[in-house]
Amino acid sequence: MVEIPVSRKNAKWAFVAIVVGVVLTALLAIALSIGDSDLIEQIAFLKKNATWIFSGIGATVVGVVLAIALSPGRGDHLGEQNASGMGNTQIGKAKHVTINNNTGETDVDALAASLLSKHGTELKAKNEEIQALRKALDALAKQTGPGIAEARAELENGNTAKAEAIFRAIANREAGKGEDSYRKASEALCHLGALAFFGDTEKALDAYREAVRLDPANVGGWNRLGLLLWRTGDLSAAEDAYGKVLALGEKTADKKVIAVAYGGLGIIHQTRGDLDKAEEFHLKSLALDEEMGRKEALAAAIGNLGVIHETRGDLDKAEEFHLKSLALNEELGHKEAIAATTGNLGLIHFRRGDLDKAEEIHLKALALNEELGRREGMASQYGNLGVIHETRGDLDKAEEFLLKSLALNEELGLKEGMASQYGNLGNAHFTRGDLDKAEEFLLKSLALNEEMGRKEGMASQYGSLGLIHFTRGDPDKAEEFHLKSLALNEELGRRKAIATTTGNLGLIHLMRGDLDKAEEFHLKALALHEELGCKQIMVFQYANLGRIHETRGDLDKAEEIHLKALALHEELGRKEGMASQYGNLGQIHFTRGDLDKAEEFLLKALALNEELGRREDMAFQYSSLGNIHFTRGDLGKACGAGRKALELFVQVGNKPMESRVREWIDVDCAGP
């Protein structure tokens, strides 16, 4: 898209390179439902221009990197989903995982209603948090003695401290009586944990750990402990806890407990990215829930299976499962699960490239979560809306939503959601051309994903970091990261991510000048994306293939392919992609010698890039326009454009281009 004059000695400016690559990371988000949470993982997502210099060969590199985040009840970029066996949780991408307690149901009294409303919990949801809270309130109501009335009054104002202190005193008293009273002490600690859950995760964790230590047969304690450990990202410990639930269920032949354990273990494997194992557990849970007629757990399990199909790239199958889950939740009047499943359906439309429909659905999901006061669900939807705005090129609006999501995830201590939003913010800085800031956020995301053992998140961030090294001009380092990403994606069976990474490896071969190898990779990537119906990423492969034909000198074929890419970008409303294709078409007309047509397209590209604040692309446009003015013999305008390009290349830290433009200006624009 852009050319830079090397020296006046050449009588004209030579093409050095140009390259505007828009790297898009499609966000999958999966929401799992566990307990009462919506988690979004943002699965991370990248958009950026990858630029490189090929000494004499102009090539537009358009790469696509897919960042995905899945996880039960955690946070990813887009979406939410349902999973059974636990409660209701969602993640950025959103998965909705449901964990059901093995307790009975009681009426929600005024005290529970008051306390739940203070913490933004929808009262009709029969999830684990509410069930555990009901048990705690029932237990408190049976207590007598000093401080009970005061504790109840404080609960009505949302303050659980005095009630927690009462249960702590009961636990200490019963534990002091010896082993025969350990069970009562364990129950009191579970009640304490249920109250602390809403405001102090660590206190709740400590209470449940102590509860199962005193009574290793406390199924509810192990289940709640597993949920909280998963929620905070300690997947190994969470798996151990759900293993205890399974063992206890099998010992007593309690099918409900076994189903809960299967659902919990499915979510753990889903969070790690082991989709086959996750599917195996969710299907086991589903079979038991169908046998017992547990509709709420059924809805959650079906939603989690929908998330798995979405992650694999089978969007039609995913939509089928989510619609089934939605129908069940609507029948049950389960508003939280409806909000989560609505978010998951929005993710499917996002992945299909229908941004307007995706935005409409995510706004609906956000409104439902706001109405319910569900902060995790709000965090998920803020992240999803941020990704949509980022995809459209509205980076300021995107950053606003992503920061809202990050703040909520940090406040709630949700590591998956934090990892997702760090990745998404890294992508936003990448798109703006601030590679150092982008790398900083992406490394934070990678560290959290590695800590949690989340292979999908690791694969996404490896790909994103590969793009940064590519943009900096280090193809070997870029290839190293992309191959790591590809290996993980193949292990996980993530077809869309495989296609994306294949395209990125094609870019590296293009950067190295191996056009045949580059074409091979881009055609393979295009075929995969066409199979998956991913219009958002097909456009990038079209652009890359067009640039390859342009480099070979087949301008008609190149123009044909770039026009296909432009039409898709216009259909999707992607201003960044439109800007890139205007630039590519301007390059073709320049090569043909049609300077007026070339200038027309380049000015369109510049206008869009200025609107989007894409400084590096603006620099390339000014360089290209300078080339046109130089060719016409208007050195004044040429030098003016060159100086603007130099200033922008300095700002974004593109050292190779800065050096080349500065060299030309020093030689040909030596005057004032």
PDB file of N, CA, C and O in Angstrom, residues 305-322 348 351-352 493 495-496 531-532:
ATOM      1  N   LEU A 305     -22.297 -27.719  26.292  1.00  0.00           N
ATOM      2  CA  LEU A 305     -22.008 -28.456  25.059  1.00  0.00           C
ATOM      3  C   LEU A 305     -22.059 -27.516  23.857  1.00  0.00           C
ATOM      4  O   LEU A 305     -21.290 -27.665  22.903  1.00  0.00           O
ATOM      5  N   GLY A 306     -22.959 -26.537  23.920  1.00  0.00           N
ATOM      6  CA  GLY A 306     -23.005 -25.532  22.854  1.00  0.00           C
ATOM      7  C   GLY A 306     -21.713 -24.750  22.776  1.00  0.00           C
ATOM      8  O   GLY A 306     -21.203 -24.456  21.689  1.00  0.00           O
ATOM      9  N   VAL A 307     -21.147 -24.435  23.932  1.00  0.00           N
ATOM     10  CA  VAL A 307     -19.885 -23.701  23.980  1.00  0.00           C
ATOM     11  C   VAL A 307     -18.763 -24.528  23.350  1.00  0.00           C
ATOM     12  O   VAL A 307     -17.909 -24.014  22.631  1.00  0.00           O
ATOM     13  N   ILE A 308     -18.774 -25.811  23.639  1.00  0.00           N
ATOM     14  CA  ILE A 308     -17.747 -26.690  23.082  1.00  0.00           C
ATOM     15  C   ILE A 308     -17.842 -26.706  21.555  1.00  0.00           C
ATOM     16  O   ILE A 308     -16.827 -26.607  20.854  1.00  0.00           O
ATOM     17  N   HIS A 309     -19.047 -26.831  21.021  1.00  0.00           N
ATOM     18  CA  HIS A 309     -19.211 -26.822  19.562  1.00  0.00           C
ATOM     19  C   HIS A 309     -18.799 -25.475  18.976  1.00  0.00           C
ATOM     20  O   HIS A 309     -18.215 -25.408  17.889  1.00  0.00           O
ATOM     21  N   GLU A 310     -19.084 -24.409  19.693  1.00  0.00           N
ATOM     22  CA  GLU A 310     -18.680 -23.082  19.224  1.00  0.00           C
ATOM     23  C   GLU A 310     -17.160 -22.973  19.167  1.00  0.00           C
ATOM     24  O   GLU A 310     -16.585 -22.461  18.221  1.00  0.00           O
ATOM     25  N   THR A 311     -16.519 -23.488  20.191  1.00  0.00           N
ATOM     26  CA  THR A 311     -15.067 -23.437  20.250  1.00  0.00           C
ATOM     27  C   THR A 311     -14.446 -24.225  19.100  1.00  0.00           C
ATOM     28  O   THR A 311     -13.411 -23.853  18.550  1.00  0.00           O
ATOM     29  N   ARG A 312     -15.085 -25.302  18.747  1.00  0.00           N
ATOM     30  CA  ARG A 312     -14.575 -26.136  17.647  1.00  0.00           C
ATOM     31  C   ARG A 312     -14.872 -25.519  16.284  1.00  0.00           C
ATOM     32  O   ARG A 312     -14.402 -26.009  15.259  1.00  0.00           O
ATOM     33  N   GLY A 313     -15.698 -24.497  16.259  1.00  0.00           N
ATOM     34  CA  GLY A 313     -16.013 -23.827  14.998  1.00  0.00           C
ATOM     35  C   GLY A 313     -17.295 -24.303  14.349  1.00  0.00           C
ATOM     36  O   GLY A 313     -17.627 -23.861  13.249  1.00  0.00           O
ATOM     37  N   ASP A 314     -18.034 -25.183  14.998  1.00  0.00           N
ATOM     38  CA  ASP A 314     -19.302 -25.665  14.448  1.00  0.00           C
ATOM     39  C   ASP A 314     -20.416 -24.758  14.966  1.00  0.00           C
ATOM     40  O   ASP A 314     -21.118 -25.069  15.930  1.00  0.00           O
ATOM     41  N   LEU A 315     -20.591 -23.615  14.297  1.00  0.00           N
ATOM     42  CA  LEU A 315     -21.504 -22.589  14.797  1.00  0.00           C
ATOM     43  C   LEU A 315     -22.965 -23.005  14.708  1.00  0.00           C
ATOM     44  O   LEU A 315     -23.771 -22.628  15.560  1.00  0.00           O
ATOM     45  N   ASP A 316     -23.323 -23.760  13.672  1.00  0.00           N
ATOM     46  CA  ASP A 316     -24.720 -24.191  13.553  1.00  0.00           C
ATOM     47  C   ASP A 316     -25.105 -25.115  14.702  1.00  0.00           C
ATOM     48  O   ASP A 316     -26.183 -24.995  15.286  1.00  0.00           O
ATOM     49  N   LYS A 317     -24.202 -26.041  15.019  1.00  0.00           N
ATOM     50  CA  LYS A 317     -24.461 -26.970  16.119  1.00  0.00           C
ATOM     51  C   LYS A 317     -24.492 -26.216  17.447  1.00  0.00           C
ATOM     52  O   LYS A 317     -25.334 -26.488  18.316  1.00  0.00           O
ATOM     53  N   ALA A 318     -23.575 -25.260  17.583  1.00  0.00           N
ATOM     54  CA  ALA A 318     -23.536 -24.459  18.810  1.00  0.00           C
ATOM     55  C   ALA A 318     -24.844 -23.694  18.990  1.00  0.00           C
ATOM     56  O   ALA A 318     -25.417 -23.655  20.092  1.00  0.00           O
ATOM     57  N   GLU A 319     -25.321 -23.078  17.908  1.00  0.00           N
ATOM     58  CA  GLU A 319     -26.565 -22.311  17.988  1.00  0.00           C
ATOM     59  C   GLU A 319     -27.741 -23.213  18.364  1.00  0.00           C
ATOM     60  O   GLU A 319     -28.600 -22.838  19.170  1.00  0.00           O
ATOM     61  N   GLU A 320     -27.755 -24.409  17.798  1.00  0.00           N
ATOM     62  CA  GLU A 320     -28.820 -25.370  18.111  1.00  0.00           C
ATOM     63  C   GLU A 320     -28.861 -25.666  19.614  1.00  0.00           C
ATOM     64  O   GLU A 320     -29.930 -25.652  20.230  1.00  0.00           O
ATOM     65  N   PHE A 321     -27.683 -25.907  20.213  1.00  0.00           N
ATOM     66  CA  PHE A 321     -27.627 -26.203  21.641  1.00  0.00           C
ATOM     67  C   PHE A 321     -28.021 -24.987  22.481  1.00  0.00           C
ATOM     68  O   PHE A 321     -28.741 -25.113  23.481  1.00  0.00           O
ATOM     69  N   HIS A 322     -27.548 -23.808  22.094  1.00  0.00           N
ATOM     70  CA  HIS A 322     -27.862 -22.612  22.882  1.00  0.00           C
ATOM     71  C   HIS A 322     -29.355 -22.281  22.832  1.00  0.00           C
ATOM     72  O   HIS A 322     -29.925 -21.825  23.825  1.00  0.00           O
ATOM     73  N   ILE A 348     -22.097 -16.134  18.685  1.00  0.00           N
ATOM     74  CA  ILE A 348     -22.210 -16.867  17.422  1.00  0.00           C
ATOM     75  C   ILE A 348     -22.378 -15.902  16.258  1.00  0.00           C
ATOM     76  O   ILE A 348     -21.747 -16.042  15.208  1.00  0.00           O
ATOM     77  N   ARG A 351     -19.070 -14.287  15.511  1.00  0.00           N
ATOM     78  CA  ARG A 351     -18.160 -15.162  14.783  1.00  0.00           C
ATOM     79  C   ARG A 351     -18.575 -15.324  13.331  1.00  0.00           C
ATOM     80  O   ARG A 351     -17.746 -15.592  12.473  1.00  0.00           O
ATOM     81  N   ARG A 352     -19.864 -15.156  13.071  1.00  0.00           N
ATOM     82  CA  ARG A 352     -20.332 -15.236  11.687  1.00  0.00           C
ATOM     83  C   ARG A 352     -20.087 -13.934  10.939  1.00  0.00           C
ATOM     84  O   ARG A 352     -20.301 -13.859   9.729  1.00  0.00           O
ATOM     85  N   GLY A 493      -8.021 -28.992  18.846  1.00  0.00           N
ATOM     86  CA  GLY A 493      -8.995 -29.132  17.779  1.00  0.00           C
ATOM     87  C   GLY A 493      -9.733 -27.855  17.451  1.00  0.00           C
ATOM     88  O   GLY A 493     -10.882 -27.887  16.988  1.00  0.00           O
ATOM     89  N   ARG A 495     -10.512 -25.389  15.103  1.00  0.00           N
ATOM     90  CA  ARG A 495     -10.344 -25.240  13.652  1.00  0.00           C
ATOM     91  C   ARG A 495     -10.175 -23.795  13.217  1.00  0.00           C
ATOM     92  O   ARG A 495      -9.381 -23.496  12.330  1.00  0.00           O
ATOM     93  N   LYS A 496     -10.925 -22.913  13.820  1.00  0.00           N
ATOM     94  CA  LYS A 496     -10.818 -21.515  13.401  1.00  0.00           C
ATOM     95  C   LYS A 496      -9.448 -20.952  13.759  1.00  0.00           C
ATOM     96  O   LYS A 496      -8.829 -20.231  12.989  1.00  0.00           O
ATOM     97  N   GLU A 531     -14.924 -22.826   4.884  1.00  0.00           N
ATOM     98  CA  GLU A 531     -15.632 -23.984   5.434  1.00  0.00           C
ATOM     99  C   GLU A 531     -16.359 -23.619   6.722  1.00  0.00           C
ATOM    100  O   GLU A 531     -17.467 -24.085   6.989  1.00  0.00           O
ATOM    101  N   LEU A 532     -15.717 -22.749   7.517  1.00  0.00           N
ATOM    102  CA  LEU A 532     -16.294 -22.340   8.798  1.00  0.00           C
ATOM    103  C   LEU A 532     -17.255 -21.160   8.652  1.00  0.00           C
ATOM    104  O   LEU A 532     -17.934 -20.787   9.609  1.00  0.00           O
TER     105      LEU A 532
END
